Amino acid sequence: MAGTFTTRTVTLATGATETMHDLTNACSAFLREVAHGRNGLLNVFTPHATSGLAVIETGAGSDDDLLAALRDILPADGRWQDRHGGPGRGGGHVLPALVPPHATLPVVDGELQLGPSQSVVLVNSDRDSSERAVRLSFLS
């Protein structure tokens, strides 16, 4: 049987602050529509220079800890070579090297296979853009 590939773009309102947006429900809803009980892979991708994707526990403080750690590692100051987007934004352009813009996750019997405390999140460091796109792709 030949494999199938289905893809969709989801647009998120991220506001004007550094944020993490939980995508787990959107991923599961997409798989309910397209996986039909099949096994495969879900690829999640964000095409932005200042965003990444992480699989992390949310709601217990880890999400805030990750944002704080990224602020420590990538401070919004003038030390960065990349000054695209204005002063203090160069560190955000390094973010995808630390939090990659993609994640590939197993799907078994049409269900996303995450651990009990894991969530798929968009990590966005851009305070100037209020929307972000995320592409969900299922391959079986």
Tab-separated table of C-alpha atoms in Angstrom:
chain	number	residue	atom	x	y	z
A	1	MET	CA	0.000	0.000	0.000
A	2	ALA	CA	1.339	3.416	-0.927
A	3	GLY	CA	2.000	5.936	1.832
A	4	THR	CA	0.015	9.119	2.200
A	5	PHE	CA	1.069	12.664	3.007
A	6	THR	CA	-1.313	15.319	4.328
A	7	THR	CA	-0.370	18.810	5.438
A	8	ARG	CA	-2.054	21.885	6.859
A	9	THR	CA	-0.950	25.269	8.156
A	10	VAL	CA	-2.287	26.577	11.464
A	11	THR	CA	-2.051	30.297	12.253
A	12	LEU	CA	-1.604	31.324	15.891
A	13	ALA	CA	-2.104	34.663	17.591
A	14	THR	CA	1.054	35.026	19.682
A	15	GLY	CA	0.622	38.589	20.917
A	16	ALA	CA	3.394	41.082	21.614
A	17	THR	CA	5.387	39.144	24.232
A	18	GLU	CA	7.756	36.204	24.338
A	19	THR	CA	5.490	33.239	24.650
A	20	MET	CA	4.964	29.516	24.507
A	21	HIS	CA	1.830	28.280	22.790
A	22	ASP	CA	0.677	24.702	23.414
A	23	LEU	CA	0.037	22.955	20.077
A	24	THR	CA	-0.795	19.515	21.452
A	25	ASN	CA	-4.563	19.813	20.978
A	26	ALA	CA	-4.133	21.190	17.446
A	27	CYS	CA	-1.811	18.277	16.610
A	28	SER	CA	-4.263	15.720	18.014
A	29	ALA	CA	-7.231	17.303	16.204
A	30	PHE	CA	-5.290	17.258	12.918
A	31	LEU	CA	-4.463	13.573	13.389
A	32	ARG	CA	-8.113	12.718	14.170
A	33	GLU	CA	-9.032	14.226	10.790
A	34	VAL	CA	-6.275	12.719	8.665
A	35	ALA	CA	-4.648	9.668	10.283
A	36	HIS	CA	-7.734	7.401	10.369
A	37	GLY	CA	-6.087	4.971	12.813
A	38	ARG	CA	-2.890	4.611	10.784
A	39	ASN	CA	0.699	4.596	11.975
A	40	GLY	CA	3.122	7.231	10.766
A	41	LEU	CA	4.958	10.410	11.641
A	42	LEU	CA	3.728	13.885	12.474
A	43	ASN	CA	6.114	16.644	11.486
A	44	VAL	CA	5.549	20.059	13.030
A	45	PHE	CA	7.399	23.013	11.449
A	46	THR	CA	7.397	26.780	11.951
A	47	PRO	CA	8.875	28.904	9.132
A	48	HIS	CA	9.987	31.828	11.301
A	49	ALA	CA	13.500	33.050	12.154
A	50	THR	CA	12.614	33.776	15.797
A	51	SER	CA	10.499	30.733	16.717
A	52	GLY	CA	11.097	27.095	17.544
A	53	LEU	CA	9.259	23.972	18.649
A	54	ALA	CA	9.807	22.047	21.860
A	55	VAL	CA	8.403	18.947	23.494
A	56	ILE	CA	8.198	19.937	27.153
A	57	GLU	CA	6.018	19.698	30.233
A	58	THR	CA	3.685	22.685	30.534
A	59	GLY	CA	1.715	24.093	33.427
A	60	ALA	CA	4.138	23.031	36.167
A	61	GLY	CA	6.651	25.836	35.639
A	62	SER	CA	8.907	24.236	33.019
A	63	ASP	CA	7.452	26.479	30.332
A	64	ASP	CA	8.338	29.618	32.320
A	65	ASP	CA	11.743	28.110	33.152
A	66	LEU	CA	12.477	27.565	29.456
A	67	LEU	CA	11.588	31.174	28.596
A	68	ALA	CA	13.749	32.424	31.496
A	69	ALA	CA	16.670	30.226	30.412
A	70	LEU	CA	16.395	31.513	26.851
A	71	ARG	CA	16.413	35.112	28.156
A	72	ASP	CA	19.610	34.303	30.080
A	73	ILE	CA	21.270	32.631	27.083
A	74	LEU	CA	19.973	35.107	24.477
A	75	PRO	CA	19.609	38.470	26.254
A	76	ALA	CA	17.863	41.289	24.406
A	77	ASP	CA	20.822	43.643	24.229
A	78	GLY	CA	23.215	45.049	21.650
A	79	ARG	CA	25.826	42.256	21.641
A	80	TRP	CA	24.430	40.483	18.575
A	81	GLN	CA	25.826	40.730	15.041
A	82	ASP	CA	22.349	40.282	13.560
A	83	ARG	CA	20.517	43.542	14.111
A	84	HIS	CA	17.601	42.631	11.821
A	85	GLY	CA	14.371	43.896	13.304
A	86	GLY	CA	15.870	46.522	15.574
A	87	PRO	CA	17.962	46.810	18.727
A	88	GLY	CA	17.943	43.845	21.097
A	89	ARG	CA	16.380	41.399	18.636
A	90	GLY	CA	19.503	39.664	17.333
A	91	GLY	CA	19.416	36.982	20.023
A	92	GLY	CA	15.955	35.921	18.886
A	93	HIS	CA	17.426	35.010	15.517
A	94	VAL	CA	19.744	32.511	17.255
A	95	LEU	CA	16.770	30.843	19.016
A	96	PRO	CA	16.097	28.235	16.264
A	97	ALA	CA	19.636	26.879	16.716
A	98	LEU	CA	18.765	26.061	20.353
A	99	VAL	CA	15.041	25.319	19.998
A	100	PRO	CA	14.711	23.918	16.462
A	101	PRO	CA	11.901	25.029	14.154
A	102	HIS	CA	10.773	21.413	13.680
A	103	ALA	CA	9.765	18.295	15.577
A	104	THR	CA	8.957	14.831	14.229
A	105	LEU	CA	6.751	12.696	16.450
A	106	PRO	CA	5.484	9.104	16.237
A	107	VAL	CA	1.836	8.366	15.531
A	108	VAL	CA	0.513	4.900	16.439
A	109	ASP	CA	-3.020	3.831	15.550
A	110	GLY	CA	-3.791	7.452	14.674
A	111	GLU	CA	-2.727	8.801	18.073
A	112	LEU	CA	0.171	11.122	18.875
A	113	GLN	CA	2.655	9.247	21.064
A	114	LEU	CA	3.699	11.683	23.788
A	115	GLY	CA	4.614	10.879	27.367
A	116	PRO	CA	2.038	11.701	30.066
A	117	SER	CA	3.602	15.077	30.888
A	118	GLN	CA	4.754	16.074	27.402
A	119	SER	CA	3.271	18.786	25.217
A	120	VAL	CA	4.240	20.157	21.812
A	121	VAL	CA	4.800	23.915	22.107
A	122	LEU	CA	5.705	26.813	19.863
A	123	VAL	CA	8.406	28.939	21.496
A	124	ASN	CA	8.217	32.474	20.111
A	125	SER	CA	10.709	35.205	20.992
A	126	ASP	CA	9.453	37.835	18.532
A	127	ARG	CA	7.616	40.651	20.280
A	128	ASP	CA	6.945	42.553	17.050
A	129	SER	CA	4.901	39.935	15.191
A	130	SER	CA	1.516	39.008	16.596
A	131	GLU	CA	0.952	35.907	14.427
A	132	ARG	CA	2.912	32.762	13.735
A	133	ALA	CA	2.294	29.919	11.289
A	134	VAL	CA	2.861	26.265	12.086
A	135	ARG	CA	2.722	23.536	9.437
A	136	LEU	CA	1.430	20.126	10.523
A	137	SER	CA	2.273	17.232	8.179
A	138	PHE	CA	1.285	13.587	8.581
A	139	LEU	CA	3.109	10.887	6.678
A	140	SER	CA	1.943	7.280	6.822
